[in-house]
Amino acid sequence: MPEGDTVWQTAQRLHQALAGSPLTRSDLRVPRLATADLTGRQVLEVVPRGKHLLTRVEGGLTLHSHLRMDGSWQVYGPDERWRGGPHHQIRAILANTAHTAVGYRLPVLELLRTGDEGRVVGHLGPDLLGPDWDPDEALRRLLADPSRPLGEALLDQRNLAGIGNVYKSELCFLVRVSPWLPIGEMPSPERLVAHAKKLLEANRNRRARVTTAESRRDRRLWVYGRPGRPCLRCGTPVRAADQGRAGQERSTFWCPSCQAGPQGPDPS
């Protein structure tokens, strides 16, 4: 699932391509929006909110989309070939005279009043890359359930918005605690919030996500996607396991030597 920095970059591309111009084409290919037509309306702005995208158009309307696991927005020039996927995977087309934005495999696409955006994003915690960022409120939300495992608490967008599976594993490594440690037992938990902000800020303008300061493809991340490979800090094989409530499990990666606390399920 795209994380906050990826969604931020997508919003920037869409804003640069669409904002300030009237739409010459509007094609929303989901049943409940089959008759909706935004043609002629000016796009005011495209803003990210955690992992959500809000495309605001004149007339007080917002097109809300979420990429989840497979969705993407691609921007093309007038004569550029569309290459984001098969034609049947297109869920939205927004175009002006200079650019066409095409939404592929969007699992969430809805049109609502701009004044009602709180209905779809009001539950989110402080946005790590947003103007509402509040580290004290993010910390308060994280600690509200002190028995919750750190990895699960980080993925809960109601605590702080923008962290996905990559940053969850990398953040736990950087603060040297196990993803299974109850967050209430973590020493100096404010460090976690500070690291989260620093990582997403550092990566929001990068094409390739980096948490290690290394440029080599196989050394850009400390533990994520490295099961069985040597930890880049100590050489111990990195472990991986599913974490989360039934039906919501996500892969988690960690170094059992560098990260203190419970070590997750028995690999045997």
XYZ file of N, CA and C in Angstrom:
804
model
N 0.851 -1.192 0.000
C 0.000 0.000 0.000
C 0.890 1.246 0.000
N 0.640 2.203 -0.896
C 1.437 3.428 -0.899
C 1.399 4.121 0.457
N 2.531 4.695 0.838
C 2.617 5.353 2.135
C 2.480 6.864 1.952
N 2.531 7.578 3.068
C 2.244 9.003 3.036
C 3.098 9.798 2.073
N 4.383 9.439 1.944
C 5.243 10.193 1.040
C 4.854 9.961 -0.417
N 4.478 8.723 -0.755
C 4.052 8.418 -2.118
C 2.758 9.137 -2.465
N 1.814 9.151 -1.529
C 0.546 9.848 -1.761
C 0.782 11.348 -1.882
N 1.696 11.880 -1.084
C 2.053 13.310 -1.170
C 2.593 13.630 -2.559
N 3.475 12.783 -3.085
C 4.023 13.001 -4.422
C 2.934 12.916 -5.486
N 2.030 11.968 -5.340
C 0.921 11.846 -6.288
C 0.069 13.099 -6.285
N -0.226 13.621 -5.106
C -1.019 14.849 -5.007
C -0.316 16.017 -5.682
N 1.002 16.097 -5.524
C 1.741 17.187 -6.164
C 1.656 17.096 -7.679
N 1.792 15.881 -8.219
C 1.709 15.711 -9.677
C 0.322 16.077 -10.188
N -0.698 15.620 -9.497
C -2.060 15.923 -9.923
C -2.357 17.412 -9.813
N -1.894 18.030 -8.744
C -2.131 19.461 -8.564
C -1.463 20.266 -9.677
N -0.209 19.943 -9.968
C 0.517 20.669 -11.016
C -0.143 20.497 -12.378
N -0.715 19.322 -12.621
C -1.309 19.043 -13.935
C -2.714 19.615 -14.081
N -3.480 19.669 -12.996
C -4.907 19.973 -13.115
C -5.335 21.304 -12.509
N -4.695 21.734 -11.463
C -5.187 22.906 -10.730
C -5.096 24.181 -11.567
N -6.129 24.982 -11.460
C -6.156 26.274 -12.134
C -6.751 26.255 -13.523
N -7.184 25.095 -13.990
C -7.758 24.989 -15.339
C -9.096 24.262 -15.275
N -10.021 24.606 -16.187
C -11.289 23.881 -16.236
C -11.095 22.504 -16.863
N -11.896 21.563 -16.429
C -11.833 20.215 -16.977
C -12.527 20.162 -18.336
N -11.844 19.586 -19.295
C -12.435 19.374 -20.611
C -12.969 17.950 -20.764
N -12.622 17.107 -19.800
C -13.129 15.731 -19.800
C -13.237 15.241 -18.374
N -14.329 14.577 -18.082
C -14.562 13.981 -16.768
C -15.265 12.653 -16.987
N -14.599 11.574 -16.612
C -15.151 10.236 -16.829
C -14.877 9.419 -15.571
N -15.917 9.221 -14.758
C -15.787 8.502 -13.494
C -16.464 7.147 -13.652
N -15.661 6.098 -13.687
C -16.154 4.783 -14.093
C -16.436 3.866 -12.901
N -17.279 4.347 -12.021
C -17.822 3.513 -10.952
C -19.333 3.698 -10.997
N -20.102 2.663 -10.703
C -21.549 2.727 -10.914
C -22.236 3.919 -10.273
N -21.883 4.239 -9.016
C -22.619 5.309 -8.342
C -22.279 6.694 -8.877
N -21.210 6.795 -9.695
C -20.837 8.089 -10.269
C -21.043 8.120 -11.782
N -21.792 7.172 -12.293
C -21.945 7.037 -13.744
C -22.527 8.288 -14.387
N -23.361 9.006 -13.678
C -23.990 10.204 -14.255
C -23.316 11.497 -13.814
N -22.285 11.398 -12.972
C -21.591 12.606 -12.504
C -20.699 13.150 -13.604
N -20.721 14.454 -13.802
C -19.918 15.088 -14.854
C -19.327 16.385 -14.313
N -18.006 16.435 -14.237
C -17.314 17.620 -13.725
C -16.782 18.501 -14.851
N -17.092 18.160 -16.087
C -16.610 18.932 -17.228
C -17.011 20.398 -17.090
N -16.047 21.284 -17.347
C -16.293 22.716 -17.260
C -15.949 23.317 -15.913
N -15.851 22.495 -14.898
C -15.498 23.001 -13.569
C -13.976 23.121 -13.449
N -13.524 24.149 -12.775
C -12.091 24.345 -12.550
C -11.635 23.525 -11.357
N -10.492 22.874 -11.507
C -9.887 22.188 -10.373
C -9.191 23.237 -9.518
N -9.548 23.290 -8.260
C -8.978 24.281 -7.361
C -7.655 23.817 -6.767
N -7.620 22.579 -6.326
C -6.394 22.036 -5.735
C -6.545 20.540 -5.538
N -5.411 19.885 -5.419
C -5.371 18.469 -5.059
C -4.495 18.372 -3.820
N -5.045 17.851 -2.743
C -4.310 17.795 -1.484
C -4.320 16.368 -0.937
N -3.225 15.978 -0.291
C -3.193 14.685 0.375
C -3.649 14.836 1.815
N -4.240 13.798 2.340
C -4.564 13.723 3.773
C -4.230 12.316 4.208
N -3.044 12.138 4.819
C -2.568 10.794 5.110
C -2.408 10.031 3.812
N -3.150 8.953 3.637
C -3.098 8.150 2.420
C -4.275 8.435 1.487
N -5.031 9.482 1.781
C -6.185 9.861 0.978
C -5.831 11.027 0.056
N -6.509 11.083 -1.095
C -6.337 12.175 -2.054
C -7.661 12.913 -2.201
N -7.605 14.235 -2.107
C -8.789 15.072 -2.210
C -8.604 16.045 -3.360
N -9.361 15.836 -4.440
C -9.322 16.724 -5.598
C -10.517 17.662 -5.500
N -10.258 18.918 -5.184
C -11.330 19.890 -4.958
C -11.586 20.681 -6.232
N -12.859 20.767 -6.614
C -13.245 21.491 -7.823
C -14.260 22.559 -7.455
N -14.364 23.557 -8.338
C -15.286 24.647 -8.051
C -16.718 24.117 -7.950
N -17.510 24.853 -7.206
C -18.861 24.397 -6.952
C -18.977 23.642 -5.645
N -17.866 23.630 -4.864
C -17.911 22.989 -3.556
C -17.918 21.482 -3.584
N -17.251 20.882 -4.588
C -17.205 19.425 -4.703
C -15.779 18.908 -4.535
N -15.670 17.708 -4.005
C -14.379 17.039 -3.826
C -14.476 15.616 -4.355
N -13.513 15.239 -5.197
C -13.394 13.855 -5.621
C -12.392 13.190 -4.689
N -12.875 12.253 -3.905
C -12.045 11.560 -2.917
C -11.591 10.218 -3.485
N -10.290 9.964 -3.414
C -9.779 8.665 -3.857
C -8.752 8.146 -2.866
N -8.603 6.829 -2.875
C -7.627 6.156 -2.023
C -7.003 5.053 -2.861
N -5.672 4.934 -2.798
C -4.971 3.987 -3.659
C -4.960 2.567 -3.103
N -5.008 2.437 -1.788
C -4.877 1.127 -1.143
C -3.708 0.343 -1.727
N -3.920 -0.936 -2.072
C -2.781 -1.767 -2.467
C -2.354 -1.559 -3.916
N -3.297 -1.421 -4.832
C -2.962 -1.492 -6.252
C -3.284 -0.235 -7.060
N -3.952 0.724 -6.454
C -4.377 1.885 -7.223
C -3.232 2.831 -7.570
N -3.450 3.637 -8.609
C -2.464 4.661 -8.978
C -3.130 5.733 -9.831
N -2.586 6.924 -9.763
C -2.946 8.012 -10.668
C -1.737 8.290 -11.557
N -1.963 8.346 -12.855
C -0.906 8.662 -13.810
C -1.292 9.927 -14.568
N -0.303 10.746 -14.894
C -0.540 11.995 -15.629
C 0.149 11.911 -16.985
N -0.590 12.257 -18.054
C -0.070 12.152 -19.406
C -0.260 13.466 -20.160
N 0.642 13.689 -21.119
C 0.495 14.806 -22.030
C -0.502 14.480 -23.121
N -0.834 15.470 -23.977
C -1.884 15.279 -24.994
C -1.627 14.113 -25.946
N -0.370 13.886 -26.333
C -0.069 12.839 -27.305
C 0.649 11.641 -26.684
N 0.677 11.578 -25.366
C 1.405 10.516 -24.691
C 0.540 9.256 -24.569
N 1.171 8.118 -24.766
C 0.445 6.848 -24.651
C 0.186 6.513 -23.193
N -1.036 6.114 -22.904
C -1.369 5.713 -21.536
C -0.806 4.318 -21.273
N -0.136 4.153 -20.169
C 0.531 2.878 -19.912
C 0.423 2.462 -18.441
N -0.629 2.875 -17.774
C -0.786 2.509 -16.371
C -1.473 1.184 -16.144
N -1.921 0.542 -17.219
C -2.605 -0.738 -17.085
C -3.619 -0.913 -18.191
N -4.281 -2.062 -18.233
C -5.310 -2.301 -19.255
C -6.438 -1.287 -19.153
N -7.094 -1.072 -20.273
C -8.164 -0.076 -20.344
C -9.279 -0.368 -19.345
N -9.560 -1.645 -19.118
C -10.674 -1.983 -18.226
C -10.369 -1.683 -16.758
N -9.105 -1.376 -16.430
C -8.747 -1.039 -15.057
C -8.879 0.455 -14.748
N -9.209 1.246 -15.746
C -9.355 2.684 -15.541
C -10.646 2.965 -14.784
N -10.525 3.735 -13.710
C -11.691 4.100 -12.911
C -12.023 5.588 -13.012
N -11.076 6.408 -13.440
C -11.344 7.847 -13.522
C -10.437 8.493 -14.554
N -10.994 9.457 -15.281
C -10.225 10.276 -16.218
C -10.616 11.730 -15.979
N -9.609 12.558 -15.697
C -9.800 13.996 -15.543
C -8.807 14.679 -16.467
N -9.292 15.542 -17.348
C -8.392 16.143 -18.333
C -8.692 17.615 -18.524
N -7.626 18.364 -18.841
C -7.761 19.730 -19.342
C -7.033 19.788 -20.678
N -6.798 20.958 -21.195
C -6.191 21.053 -22.525
C -4.735 20.617 -22.550
N -4.085 20.575 -21.386
C -2.654 20.269 -21.357
C -2.329 18.889 -20.802
N -3.155 18.370 -19.916
C -2.835 17.116 -19.235
C -4.077 16.253 -19.068
N -3.813 14.959 -18.950
C -4.854 14.003 -18.618
C -4.392 13.165 -17.432
N -5.211 13.148 -16.385
C -4.934 12.314 -15.220
C -5.830 11.087 -15.288
N -5.209 9.914 -15.178
C -5.942 8.655 -15.302
C -5.754 7.857 -14.014
N -6.869 7.483 -13.387
C -6.828 6.694 -12.168
C -7.055 5.222 -12.471
N -6.066 4.401 -12.171
C -6.145 2.963 -12.426
C -6.424 2.206 -11.125
N -7.312 1.229 -11.197
C -7.563 0.278 -10.109
C -7.881 0.975 -8.784
N -8.556 2.099 -8.841
C -8.860 2.844 -7.615
C -9.966 2.114 -6.849
N -9.676 1.615 -5.662
C -10.698 0.895 -4.905
C -11.689 1.825 -4.218
N -11.279 3.079 -4.035
C -12.141 4.080 -3.410
C -12.222 5.291 -4.323
N -13.412 5.624 -4.751
C -13.633 6.809 -5.576
C -15.042 7.306 -5.288
N -15.137 8.492 -4.737
C -16.450 9.039 -4.412
C -16.441 10.556 -4.540
N -17.588 11.083 -4.869
C -17.769 12.524 -5.035
C -18.623 13.011 -3.863
N -18.135 14.027 -3.173
C -18.855 14.546 -2.030
C -18.694 16.056 -1.952
N -19.495 16.677 -1.124
C -19.357 18.100 -0.878
C -18.046 18.351 -0.138
N -17.338 19.404 -0.524
C -16.074 19.717 0.132
C -16.284 19.913 1.626
N -17.405 20.490 1.986
C -17.697 20.684 3.395
C -17.928 19.398 4.162
N -18.077 18.279 3.437
C -18.301 16.986 4.077
C -17.056 16.105 4.075
N -15.893 16.658 3.760
C -14.672 15.843 3.712
C -14.387 15.145 5.037
N -14.825 15.759 6.123
C -14.601 15.135 7.423
C -15.216 13.758 7.541
N -16.205 13.496 6.721
C -16.851 12.178 6.744
C -15.889 11.078 6.318
N -14.899 11.402 5.468
C -13.991 10.373 4.960
C -12.571 10.493 5.528
N -12.200 11.658 6.041
C -10.847 11.804 6.593
C -10.841 12.356 8.017
N -12.008 12.631 8.573
C -12.056 13.238 9.889
C -11.564 12.337 11.012
N -11.521 11.034 10.762
C -11.070 10.097 11.792
C -9.553 10.018 11.885
N -8.852 10.576 10.914
C -7.400 10.425 10.854
C -6.692 11.225 11.939
N -5.557 10.691 12.368
C -4.720 11.419 13.300
C -3.931 12.501 12.587
N -3.059 13.213 13.300
C -2.241 14.243 12.678
C -1.467 13.695 11.479
N -1.442 14.470 10.409
C -0.810 14.064 9.157
C 0.669 14.428 9.197
N 1.524 13.418 9.062
C 2.970 13.631 9.147
C 3.484 14.618 8.109
N 2.808 14.737 6.971
C 3.230 15.670 5.925
C 2.197 16.769 5.700
N 1.311 16.956 6.643
C 0.246 17.935 6.462
C 0.408 19.164 7.336
N -0.357 20.195 7.047
C -0.283 21.425 7.830
C -0.828 21.263 9.245
N -1.540 20.171 9.492
C -2.116 19.952 10.819
C -1.199 19.142 11.733
N 0.044 18.898 11.310
C 0.920 18.028 12.091
C 1.071 18.543 13.524
N 0.834 17.656 14.475
C 0.894 17.989 15.896
C 1.536 16.802 16.606
N 2.842 16.869 16.894
C 3.520 15.720 17.497
C 2.969 15.343 18.867
N 2.530 16.316 19.639
C 1.988 16.005 20.966
C 0.681 15.222 20.858
N -0.171 15.612 19.906
C -1.428 14.898 19.710
C -1.167 13.502 19.157
N -0.200 13.382 18.257
C 0.145 12.055 17.721
C 0.622 11.141 18.841
N 1.459 11.653 19.726
C 1.963 10.852 20.842
C 0.827 10.477 21.794
N -0.060 11.414 22.056
C -1.193 11.133 22.940
C -2.038 9.992 22.381
N -2.284 10.022 21.078
C -3.095 8.969 20.458
C -2.383 7.623 20.483
N -1.097 7.621 20.211
C -0.345 6.368 20.230
C -0.385 5.716 21.611
N -0.307 6.521 22.663
C -0.229 5.999 24.026
C -1.597 5.754 24.651
N -2.662 6.064 23.929
C -4.007 5.895 24.479
C -4.317 4.428 24.778
N -3.665 3.506 24.054
C -3.835 2.070 24.292
C -2.446 1.501 24.559
N -1.950 1.626 25.798
C -0.548 1.275 26.089
C -0.204 -0.191 25.901
N -1.195 -1.074 25.872
C -0.904 -2.498 25.709
C -0.791 -2.912 24.247
N -1.077 -2.009 23.346
C -1.085 -2.369 21.929
C 0.343 -2.511 21.402
N 0.635 -3.565 20.616
C 1.972 -3.716 20.036
C 2.339 -2.511 19.170
N 3.594 -2.130 19.260
C 4.064 -0.933 18.569
C 3.757 -0.961 17.081
N 4.003 -2.089 16.419
C 3.769 -2.168 14.974
C 2.323 -1.909 14.609
N 1.397 -2.446 15.389
C -0.024 -2.228 15.114
C -0.414 -0.777 15.362
N 0.114 -0.190 16.425
C -0.216 1.199 16.747
C 0.264 2.153 15.655
N 1.422 1.861 15.088
C 1.964 2.734 14.039
C 1.127 2.672 12.766
N 0.577 1.508 12.451
C -0.203 1.373 11.221
C -1.606 1.957 11.340
N -2.062 2.205 12.553
C -3.402 2.734 12.764
C -3.435 4.207 12.386
N -4.106 4.526 11.287
C -4.121 5.897 10.778
C -4.864 6.858 11.704
N -5.580 6.340 12.675
C -6.243 7.196 13.655
C -5.244 7.778 14.650
N -4.048 7.204 14.713
C -3.015 7.710 15.617
C -2.180 8.806 14.950
N -1.582 8.461 13.840
C -0.893 9.442 13.005
C -0.990 8.960 11.581
N -1.248 9.877 10.672
C -1.597 9.511 9.302
C -0.386 9.551 8.387
N -0.198 8.468 7.622
C 0.840 8.447 6.604
C 1.815 7.295 6.709
N 1.813 6.565 7.821
C 2.749 5.458 7.988
C 2.139 4.173 7.416
N 2.918 3.499 6.596
C 2.524 2.211 6.048
C 3.478 1.133 6.506
N 3.445 0.000 5.841
C 4.189 -1.158 6.295
C 5.702 -0.970 6.247
N 6.189 -0.234 5.251
C 7.635 -0.005 5.159
C 8.111 0.819 6.350
N 7.481 1.963 6.552
C 7.922 2.841 7.641
C 7.687 2.204 9.006
N 6.637 1.403 9.142
C 6.413 0.714 10.415
C 7.652 -0.095 10.803
N 8.123 -0.943 9.895
C 9.273 -1.788 10.198
C 10.544 -0.969 10.368
N 10.743 0.009 9.511
C 11.967 0.810 9.579
C 12.020 1.658 10.846
N 10.885 2.210 11.257
C 10.858 3.026 12.471
C 11.167 2.189 13.708
N 10.586 0.992 13.770
C 10.866 0.130 14.919
C 12.354 -0.205 14.981
N 12.960 -0.407 13.823
C 14.395 -0.681 13.812
C 15.186 0.540 14.285
N 14.839 1.703 13.805
C 15.606 2.906 14.137
C 15.549 3.249 15.618
N 14.439 2.941 16.269
C 14.363 3.207 17.715
C 14.759 1.972 18.521
N 15.166 0.902 17.842
C 15.757 -0.289 18.446
C 14.815 -1.034 19.382
N 13.558 -1.104 19.008
C 12.613 -1.901 19.792
C 11.823 -2.813 18.863
N 11.362 -3.928 19.407
C 10.601 -4.902 18.635
C 9.233 -4.344 18.258
N 8.733 -4.682 17.069
C 7.372 -4.272 16.695
C 6.303 -4.864 17.605
N 6.668 -5.897 18.387
C 5.702 -6.526 19.292
C 5.756 -5.948 20.715
N 6.621 -5.001 20.950
C 6.687 -4.372 22.269
C 5.430 -3.532 22.510
N 4.727 -3.719 23.641
C 3.591 -2.837 23.939
C 4.064 -1.386 23.966
N 3.359 -0.539 23.289
C 3.851 0.821 23.133
C 3.987 1.541 24.460
N 3.202 1.162 25.438
C 3.316 1.783 26.748
C 4.604 1.442 27.474
N 5.314 0.408 27.007
C 6.584 0.016 27.619
C 7.790 0.602 26.891
N 7.543 1.340 25.830
C 8.655 1.896 25.063
C 9.272 3.081 25.784
N 10.592 3.065 25.983
C 11.242 4.220 26.598
C 11.280 5.405 25.632
N 11.012 6.587 26.140
C 11.056 7.822 25.345
C 10.276 7.681 24.029
N 8.982 7.428 24.086
C 8.213 7.213 22.848
C 8.162 8.442 21.944
N 8.464 9.604 22.486
C 8.491 10.795 21.629
C 9.552 10.680 20.543
N 10.582 9.838 20.760
C 11.600 9.621 19.736
C 10.978 9.012 18.487
N 10.024 8.118 18.709
C 9.356 7.445 17.599
C 8.632 8.446 16.714
N 7.913 9.369 17.332
C 7.176 10.381 16.581
C 8.140 11.278 15.819
N 9.226 11.670 16.461
C 10.215 12.537 15.806
C 10.856 11.834 14.610
N 11.191 10.557 14.764
C 11.783 9.793 13.658
C 10.795 9.652 12.508
N 9.528 9.424 12.826
C 8.521 9.274 11.775
C 8.435 10.542 10.936
N 8.370 11.673 11.579
C 8.308 12.948 10.862
C 9.556 13.147 10.008
N 10.713 12.863 10.579
C 11.983 13.051 9.865
C 12.064 12.171 8.626
N 11.643 10.910 8.740
C 11.745 9.988 7.611
C 10.828 10.393 6.457
N 9.589 10.707 6.767
C 8.671 11.062 5.689
C 9.054 12.384 5.046
N 9.504 13.330 5.829
C 9.972 14.606 5.262
C 11.164 14.375 4.343
N 12.083 13.515 4.752
C 13.289 13.270 3.958
C 12.975 12.577 2.643
N 11.889 11.797 2.605
C 11.600 10.996 1.415
C 10.506 11.551 0.520
N 9.855 12.625 0.915
C 8.698 13.059 0.128
C 9.072 13.570 -1.258
N 10.320 13.959 -1.460
C 10.743 14.416 -2.785
C 11.694 13.444 -3.476
N 11.846 12.246 -2.932
C 12.743 11.255 -3.524
C 11.965 10.277 -4.394
N 12.597 9.851 -5.456
C 11.988 8.827 -6.304
C 12.067 7.456 -5.639
N 13.178 7.194 -4.927
C 13.365 5.913 -4.243
C 13.456 6.177 -2.744
N 12.666 5.456 -1.989
C 12.629 5.636 -0.532
C 13.914 5.129 0.091
N 14.500 5.919 1.000
C 15.754 5.573 1.663
C 15.612 5.845 3.155
N 16.039 4.887 3.969
C 16.069 5.110 5.416
C 17.460 4.915 5.998
N 18.411 4.454 5.182
C 19.740 4.113 5.680
C 20.824 5.098 5.274
N 20.516 6.033 4.396
C 21.495 6.953 3.809
C 22.388 6.256 2.785
N 22.060 5.013 2.405
C 22.797 4.287 1.368
C 22.098 4.493 0.029
N 22.864 4.505 -1.063
C 22.278 4.693 -2.384
C 22.047 3.386 -3.126
N 22.760 2.323 -2.737
C 22.586 1.039 -3.411
C 21.187 0.507 -3.178
N 20.583 -0.032 -4.241
C 19.202 -0.510 -4.158
C 18.993 -1.495 -3.009
N 19.953 -2.417 -2.814
C 19.774 -3.472 -1.811
C 20.153 -3.027 -0.407
N 20.501 -1.740 -0.241
C 20.895 -1.259 1.090
C 20.160 0.027 1.472
N 19.064 0.324 0.793
C 18.333 1.565 1.081
C 17.469 1.462 2.327
N 17.053 0.226 2.679
C 16.194 0.008 3.827
C 16.894 -0.924 4.811
N 16.682 -0.679 6.100
C 17.357 -1.463 7.125
C 16.850 -2.904 7.171
N 15.539 -3.092 7.285
C 15.018 -4.444 7.478
C 13.864 -4.805 6.542
N 13.106 -3.829 6.083
C 11.924 -4.142 5.282
C 12.301 -4.895 4.001
N 11.605 -5.994 3.745
C 11.852 -6.775 2.543
C 13.159 -7.547 2.555
N 13.769 -7.735 3.757
C 15.069 -8.407 3.835
C 15.026 -9.680 4.699
N 13.980 -10.468 4.661
C 13.936 -11.649 5.536
C 15.056 -12.640 5.216
N 15.743 -13.093 6.282
C 16.824 -14.053 6.118
C 18.147 -13.445 5.720
N 18.159 -12.178 5.341
C 19.407 -11.521 4.938
C 20.054 -10.876 6.152
N 21.366 -10.639 6.097
C 22.046 -10.079 7.265
C 21.574 -8.661 7.580
N 21.356 -8.409 8.846
C 21.064 -7.047 9.298
C 22.210 -6.131 8.879
N 21.900 -4.984 8.363
C 22.926 -4.055 7.891
C 23.725 -3.451 9.035
N 23.249 -3.621 10.258
C 23.976 -3.071 11.407
C 24.804 -4.133 12.112
N 24.216 -5.332 12.337
C 24.926 -6.325 13.150
C 25.182 -7.652 12.445
N 24.533 -7.900 11.305
C 24.748 -9.130 10.559
C 23.820 -10.280 10.910
N 23.006 -10.123 11.949
C 22.037 -11.166 12.312
C 20.966 -11.274 11.225
N 20.545 -12.492 10.872
C 19.487 -12.610 9.859
C 18.212 -11.872 10.271
N 17.676 -11.111 9.352
C 16.437 -10.375 9.589
C 15.278 -11.360 9.616
N 14.356 -11.152 10.552
C 13.185 -12.007 10.653
C 11.963 -11.322 10.050
N 10.973 -12.124 9.690
C 9.717 -11.610 9.153
C 8.571 -12.450 9.686
N 7.443 -11.794 9.948
C 6.247 -12.495 10.408
C 5.042 -11.598 10.184
N 3.883 -12.223 10.096
C 2.652 -11.443 10.009
C 2.306 -10.877 11.379
N 1.775 -9.653 11.358
C 1.386 -9.002 12.602
C 0.048 -8.308 12.399
N -0.793 -8.374 13.407
C -2.071 -7.695 13.329
C -3.225 -8.599 13.685
N -4.381 -8.005 13.818
C -5.576 -8.757 14.148
C -5.982 -9.646 12.973
N -6.720 -10.684 13.271
C -7.149 -11.629 12.239
C -7.846 -10.908 11.104
N -7.395 -11.186 9.897
C -7.951 -10.544 8.720
C -7.284 -9.228 8.368
N -6.426 -8.715 9.249
C -5.742 -7.442 9.008
C -4.230 -7.593 9.145
N -3.744 -8.822 9.021
C -2.319 -9.066 9.208
C -1.484 -8.387 8.126
N -0.342 -7.864 8.537
C 0.619 -7.278 7.605
C 2.007 -7.820 7.920
N 2.816 -7.979 6.898
C 4.175 -8.478 7.091
C 5.003 -7.470 7.882
N 5.772 -7.987 8.824
C 6.633 -7.161 9.658
C 8.047 -7.720 9.605
N 9.027 -6.836 9.554
C 10.426 -7.234 9.461
C 11.194 -6.591 10.617
N 12.125 -7.354 11.212
C 12.894 -6.799 12.322
C 14.164 -7.606 12.542
N 15.102 -6.999 13.257
C 16.343 -7.672 13.623
C 16.227 -8.109 15.079
N 16.286 -9.419 15.363
C 16.116 -9.888 16.736
C 17.267 -9.498 17.656
N 18.398 -9.101 17.099
C 19.530 -8.693 17.942
C 19.515 -7.191 18.229
N 19.195 -6.397 17.227
C 19.232 -4.948 17.403
C 17.991 -4.395 18.103
N 16.885 -5.137 18.064
C 15.611 -4.616 18.542
C 15.166 -5.369 19.785
N 15.096 -4.653 20.905
C 14.757 -5.244 22.179
C 13.259 -5.439 22.321
N 12.878 -6.453 23.133
C 11.482 -6.682 23.419
C 11.013 -8.015 22.862
N 9.711 -8.287 22.949
C 9.155 -9.554 22.441
C 9.525 -9.772 20.982
N 9.813 -11.004 20.639
C 10.337 -11.287 19.300
C 9.307 -11.913 18.355
N 8.039 -11.699 18.609
C 7.032 -12.145 17.671
C 6.824 -13.644 17.726
N 6.054 -14.171 16.760
C 5.755 -15.610 16.777
C 6.993 -16.447 16.547
N 6.961 -17.640 17.090
C 8.064 -18.596 16.941
C 8.177 -18.985 15.473
N 9.356 -18.777 14.828
C 9.493 -19.097 13.401
C 9.321 -20.580 13.098
N 9.415 -21.434 14.101
C 9.234 -22.864 13.862
C 7.748 -23.210 13.713
